[in-house]
Short mmCIF file of C-alpha atoms and ligand atoms in Angstrom, two decimals:
data_model
loop_
_atom_site.label_atom_id
_atom_site.label_comp_id
_atom_site.label_asym_id
_atom_site.label_seq_id
_atom_site.Cartn_x
_atom_site.Cartn_y
_atom_site.Cartn_z
CA MET Q 9 6.04 14.21 -25.82
CA GLY Q 10 8.66 16.22 -23.94
CA HIS Q 11 9.85 15.49 -20.45
CA PRO Q 12 7.25 16.81 -17.99
CA SER Q 13 8.72 19.60 -15.89
CA TRP Q 14 7.33 18.21 -12.63
CA ILE Q 15 9.36 15.04 -12.90
CA PRO Q 16 13.04 15.39 -11.97
CA ARG Q 17 15.46 13.54 -14.25
CA ILE Q 18 17.62 10.92 -12.63
CA PRO Q 19 20.77 10.16 -14.62
CA GLY Q 20 21.02 6.55 -15.66
CA MET Q 21 17.47 5.72 -14.74
CA LYS Q 22 15.44 3.87 -17.30
CA ARG Q 23 11.87 4.71 -18.10
CA PRO Q 24 9.33 1.89 -18.09
CA ASP Q 25 9.50 1.90 -21.89
CA GLY Q 26 13.22 1.20 -21.70
CA ALA Q 27 14.36 4.65 -22.79
CA ALA Q 28 17.32 6.10 -20.91
CA GLY Q 29 17.37 9.29 -18.86
CA GLY Q 30 13.98 8.68 -17.41
CA HIS Q 31 12.32 9.87 -14.29
CA PRO Q 32 11.30 8.26 -11.04
CA ALA Q 33 8.25 6.83 -12.70
CA GLY Q 34 9.28 3.70 -11.06
CA VAL Q 35 9.14 4.49 -7.41
CA PRO Q 36 6.75 2.73 -5.07
CA GLY Q 37 3.25 3.97 -5.36
CA GLY Q 38 3.58 4.44 -9.05
CA PRO Q 39 4.46 6.93 -11.63
CA ASP Q 40 2.41 8.48 -14.15
CA ALA Q 41 -0.38 9.66 -11.91
CA SER Q 42 -3.05 11.49 -13.84
CA GLU Q 43 -2.43 14.30 -11.41
CA ALA Q 44 1.19 14.41 -10.30
CA GLY Q 45 1.47 13.85 -6.57
CA GLY Q 46 -2.27 13.28 -6.46
CA PRO Q 47 -4.68 10.40 -5.97
CA GLN Q 48 -4.13 7.51 -8.35
CA PRO Q 49 -6.88 5.80 -10.29
CA ALA Q 50 -6.73 2.01 -10.77
CA ASP Q 51 -5.61 2.18 -14.40
CA VAL Q 52 -2.34 3.82 -13.29
CA PHE Q 53 -1.56 0.68 -11.31
CA LYS Q 54 -2.82 -1.64 -14.03
CA ARG Q 55 -0.43 -0.13 -16.55
CA GLN Q 56 2.48 -0.65 -14.17
CA TYR Q 57 1.69 -4.33 -13.69
CA GLU Q 58 1.26 -4.75 -17.44
CA GLY Q 59 4.73 -3.24 -17.88
CA GLY Q 60 6.19 -6.37 -16.27
CA GLN Q 61 7.93 -4.84 -13.25
CA ALA Q 62 5.85 -2.71 -10.96
CA PRO Q 63 8.29 -0.37 -9.17
CA TRP Q 64 6.94 -1.22 -5.72
CA ASP Q 65 7.06 -4.99 -6.26
CA ILE Q 66 10.27 -5.91 -4.45
CA ALA Q 67 9.35 -9.62 -4.44
CA GLU Q 68 9.68 -9.77 -0.67
CA PRO Q 69 7.95 -8.09 2.26
CA GLN Q 70 8.88 -4.55 3.22
CA PRO Q 71 11.39 -4.67 6.14
CA GLU Q 72 9.00 -2.56 8.22
CA ILE Q 73 6.31 -5.24 7.86
CA VAL Q 74 8.75 -7.93 8.96
CA ALA Q 75 9.72 -5.81 11.99
CA LEU Q 76 6.06 -5.27 12.92
CA GLU Q 77 5.36 -8.99 12.65
CA ASP Q 78 8.41 -9.80 14.77
CA ALA Q 79 7.11 -7.29 17.33
CA GLY Q 80 3.78 -9.14 17.49
CA VAL Q 81 1.67 -6.34 16.02
CA PHE Q 82 -0.50 -8.55 13.80
CA GLY Q 83 -3.34 -10.69 15.15
CA PRO Q 84 -4.43 -14.08 13.82
CA ARG Q 85 -6.76 -12.89 11.02
CA VAL Q 86 -5.27 -10.22 8.74
CA LEU Q 87 -6.57 -8.24 5.77
CA ASP Q 88 -4.06 -6.75 3.28
CA VAL Q 89 -5.68 -3.83 1.42
CA GLY Q 90 -4.14 -3.05 -1.99
CA CYS Q 91 -2.13 -6.27 -1.66
CA GLY Q 92 -0.65 -6.09 -5.18
CA THR Q 93 1.27 -9.25 -6.01
CA GLY Q 94 0.84 -10.39 -2.43
CA GLU Q 95 4.25 -10.21 -0.76
CA THR Q 96 2.94 -8.82 2.55
CA ALA Q 97 0.04 -11.28 2.60
CA LEU Q 98 2.27 -14.22 1.69
CA PHE Q 99 4.84 -13.32 4.33
CA LEU Q 100 2.17 -13.10 7.04
CA ALA Q 101 0.64 -16.40 5.87
CA SER Q 102 4.10 -17.98 6.12
CA ARG Q 103 4.13 -16.86 9.76
CA GLY Q 104 0.84 -18.62 10.42
CA HIS Q 105 -1.72 -15.83 9.97
CA ASP Q 106 -5.04 -16.36 8.22
CA VAL Q 107 -4.73 -13.74 5.46
CA THR Q 108 -7.06 -12.16 2.93
CA GLY Q 109 -5.60 -9.90 0.23
CA VAL Q 110 -7.64 -7.54 -1.95
CA ASP Q 111 -6.42 -5.60 -4.98
CA ALA Q 112 -8.24 -3.87 -7.82
CA VAL Q 113 -5.87 -5.17 -10.52
CA GLN Q 114 -6.70 -8.68 -11.72
CA MET Q 115 -3.20 -9.24 -13.08
CA ALA Q 116 -1.64 -8.50 -9.68
CA ILE Q 117 -4.02 -10.94 -8.01
CA GLU Q 118 -3.19 -13.64 -10.58
CA THR Q 119 0.51 -13.19 -9.78
CA ALA Q 120 -0.23 -13.30 -6.05
CA LYS Q 121 -2.15 -16.57 -6.47
CA GLN Q 122 0.67 -18.04 -8.51
CA ARG Q 123 3.25 -17.07 -5.87
CA ALA Q 124 1.04 -18.58 -3.17
CA SER Q 125 0.83 -21.83 -5.11
CA GLU Q 126 4.60 -21.92 -5.79
CA ARG Q 127 5.31 -21.38 -2.08
CA GLY Q 128 2.62 -23.76 -0.85
CA LEU Q 129 0.83 -21.00 1.04
CA ASP Q 130 -2.89 -20.62 1.52
CA VAL Q 131 -4.11 -17.01 1.16
CA CYS Q 132 -7.54 -15.78 0.11
CA PHE Q 133 -6.75 -13.35 -2.74
CA ARG Q 134 -9.58 -11.37 -4.27
CA ALA Q 135 -9.62 -8.97 -7.25
CA ALA Q 136 -11.87 -6.07 -6.23
CA ASP Q 137 -11.99 -2.42 -5.34
CA VAL Q 138 -11.26 -2.28 -1.60
CA LEU Q 139 -13.88 0.41 -1.07
CA ILE Q 140 -16.55 -1.87 -2.53
CA ALA Q 141 -15.24 -5.18 -1.19
CA LEU Q 142 -14.74 -4.12 2.45
CA PRO Q 143 -18.42 -4.26 3.48
CA GLU Q 144 -18.80 -7.60 1.65
CA LEU Q 145 -16.02 -9.39 3.53
CA ILE Q 146 -17.34 -11.80 6.11
CA GLY Q 147 -16.46 -11.29 9.77
CA LYS Q 148 -13.95 -9.01 11.41
CA PHE Q 149 -10.18 -8.89 11.12
CA HIS Q 150 -7.71 -8.63 13.98
CA SER Q 151 -5.35 -6.53 11.83
CA VAL Q 152 -5.28 -4.72 8.52
CA THR Q 153 -2.06 -4.03 6.61
CA ASP Q 154 -1.61 -1.38 3.96
CA VAL Q 155 1.55 -0.82 1.95
CA GLY Q 156 0.98 1.96 -0.56
CA PHE Q 157 -2.81 1.84 -0.75
CA PHE Q 158 -3.91 4.77 1.45
CA HIS Q 159 -1.75 7.27 -0.41
CA ALA Q 160 -3.62 6.44 -3.64
CA LEU Q 161 -6.94 7.67 -2.25
CA THR Q 162 -8.70 11.01 -2.70
CA ASP Q 163 -9.75 13.00 0.39
CA GLN Q 164 -13.30 11.73 0.01
CA GLN Q 165 -12.14 8.13 -0.41
CA ARG Q 166 -9.99 8.43 2.71
CA ALA Q 167 -13.06 9.23 4.81
CA ASP Q 168 -15.09 6.47 3.14
CA PHE Q 169 -12.25 3.97 3.66
CA ALA Q 170 -11.85 4.88 7.34
CA SER Q 171 -15.54 4.39 8.09
CA LYS Q 172 -15.71 1.05 6.21
CA LEU Q 173 -12.48 -0.09 7.85
CA ALA Q 174 -13.92 0.66 11.29
CA GLU Q 175 -16.70 -1.86 10.56
CA LYS Q 176 -14.24 -4.62 9.64
CA LEU Q 177 -11.53 -4.21 12.28
CA ALA Q 178 -12.18 -5.94 15.60
CA PRO Q 179 -12.03 -3.72 18.71
CA GLY Q 180 -8.40 -3.43 19.77
CA GLY Q 181 -7.26 -4.50 16.29
CA VAL Q 182 -4.60 -2.50 14.46
CA TYR Q 183 -4.48 -0.90 11.03
CA ALA Q 184 -0.78 -0.78 10.06
CA MET Q 185 -0.20 1.61 7.18
CA LEU Q 186 2.92 2.59 5.22
CA CYS Q 187 2.53 5.51 2.84
CA PHE Q 188 4.60 8.03 0.90
CA SER Q 189 5.63 10.78 3.29
CA ASP Q 190 5.44 14.53 2.83
CA ARG Q 191 9.24 14.49 3.26
CA VAL Q 192 9.60 13.06 -0.27
CA PRO Q 193 10.75 15.99 -2.41
CA GLY Q 194 9.20 16.88 -5.73
CA ALA Q 195 5.72 16.26 -7.01
CA TRP Q 196 6.15 13.13 -9.14
CA GLY Q 197 4.38 9.90 -8.38
CA PRO Q 198 1.85 9.34 -5.64
CA ARG Q 199 0.35 11.73 -3.20
CA ARG Q 200 2.46 12.62 -0.18
CA VAL Q 201 0.77 12.05 3.16
CA SER Q 202 1.61 14.01 6.30
CA GLU Q 203 1.13 12.98 9.91
CA ALA Q 204 -1.52 15.71 10.23
CA GLU Q 205 -3.51 14.24 7.34
CA ILE Q 206 -3.40 10.76 8.89
CA ARG Q 207 -4.57 12.21 12.20
CA ALA Q 208 -7.37 14.08 10.42
CA THR Q 209 -8.64 10.90 8.75
CA PHE Q 210 -8.47 8.75 11.88
CA GLY Q 211 -9.32 11.41 14.46
CA GLY Q 212 -12.84 10.17 15.25
CA PRO Q 213 -14.01 8.17 18.28
CA ALA Q 214 -13.68 4.86 16.40
CA TRP Q 215 -9.90 5.18 16.44
CA ARG Q 216 -6.95 5.49 18.79
CA ILE Q 217 -3.69 6.47 17.14
CA ARG Q 218 -0.93 4.40 18.69
CA GLU Q 219 1.96 5.76 16.69
CA ILE Q 220 2.86 7.69 13.56
CA ARG Q 221 6.55 7.84 12.73
CA PRO Q 222 9.02 8.22 9.86
CA SER Q 223 9.81 4.98 8.08
CA GLU Q 224 10.83 3.91 4.60
CA LEU Q 225 9.54 2.03 1.60
CA ARG Q 226 11.91 -0.12 -0.43
CA SER Q 227 11.48 -0.03 -4.19
CA ALA Q 228 12.51 -2.19 -7.13
CA VAL Q 229 14.03 0.85 -8.80
CA GLU Q 230 17.81 0.80 -8.70
CA ALA Q 231 18.15 4.57 -8.89
CA MET Q 232 15.83 5.08 -5.93
CA PRO Q 233 15.88 1.97 -3.74
CA ILE Q 234 14.47 3.68 -0.66
CA VAL Q 235 11.74 6.30 -0.35
CA ASP Q 236 10.72 8.23 2.78
CA ALA Q 237 7.49 6.89 4.22
CA ASN Q 238 5.23 7.40 7.20
CA LEU Q 239 4.23 4.42 9.28
CA ALA Q 240 0.94 4.64 11.15
CA LEU Q 241 -0.34 2.15 13.72
CA ILE Q 242 -3.97 2.95 14.37
CA GLU Q 243 -6.12 0.94 16.75
CA ARG Q 244 -9.85 0.32 16.51
CA ALA Q 245 -11.21 1.75 19.74
CA GLN Q 246 -12.93 -0.69 22.09
C1 LIG S 326 1.86 0.94 -4.41
S1 LIG S 326 0.97 -0.50 -4.83
C2 LIG S 326 1.43 -1.54 -3.49
C3 LIG S 326 1.07 -2.97 -3.69
C4 LIG S 326 1.47 -3.89 -2.56
N1 LIG S 326 0.85 -3.50 -1.31
C5 LIG S 326 2.95 -3.95 -2.42
O1 LIG S 326 3.49 -3.48 -1.41
O2 LIG S 326 3.61 -4.50 -3.32
C6 LIG S 326 -0.71 -0.02 -4.42
C7 LIG S 326 -1.71 -1.10 -4.76
O3 LIG S 326 -3.00 -0.65 -4.38
C8 LIG S 326 -3.92 -1.09 -5.35
N2 LIG S 326 -5.10 -0.23 -5.29
C9 LIG S 326 -5.16 1.10 -5.45
N3 LIG S 326 -6.43 1.54 -5.29
C10 LIG S 326 -7.17 0.44 -5.02
C11 LIG S 326 -8.54 0.22 -4.73
N4 LIG S 326 -9.43 1.23 -4.68
N5 LIG S 326 -8.96 -1.04 -4.48
C12 LIG S 326 -8.08 -2.07 -4.50
N6 LIG S 326 -6.78 -1.93 -4.76
C13 LIG S 326 -6.32 -0.69 -5.02
C14 LIG S 326 -3.17 -0.99 -6.66
O4 LIG S 326 -3.72 -1.81 -7.67
C15 LIG S 326 -1.78 -1.44 -6.24
O5 LIG S 326 -1.60 -2.82 -6.39
#
């Protein structure tokens, strides 16, 4: 198959299959979306984990997450939606939070559990679709973290997620979300998310938007180590 025209070539970059002259298939949020720049079904992520090095798995927490934790943003009980191999969840557990991580890809959850065991950390990791699992989780969370999950959702799923999230986040609790920004050029990879779209999803009376600002996502891809992101801190209204 030829090189798809919507994916810019990056000299020296390797494709997941090892071939040279690849494309930014490997940037955080994933390549290979069934619809370029669109919502991403679970099998897109599964294939990346099966490839051995998911492009977003930097084997440490995103610097923005560390900064938010240092600033005291996260409460005692935290949910990590789309936790992947668990680096955000494990970092927050290492700082004393009671953390639950949910991801749709079993292989990612197995890796997260293994990392937890190797580091002597206790995290509740669960393999499930977040949109199904949310209502089943017991009790409320003080905070919810999201690194690269929201931007994988369709418009309809965004609305569904926001209403289910509102049921699980304690009043005053914060949803901290990092997503691909609309400042990322091109149409490869995941869906870009603008500030206006975030405001549209969380504009109802259940929410108070504390802050939406430019940030960045680190990636495991040498040719593109940093990608423009939007950070949103959205509070569950009292
Ligand atoms: C870009 S990755 C980020 C993973 C992780 N947060 C990190 O920073 O390494 C997005 C993750 O969301 C997960 N995901 C996407 N849609 C999901 C859904 N509906 N339910 C659960 N997990 C989902 C994918 O399997 C993938 O692990």
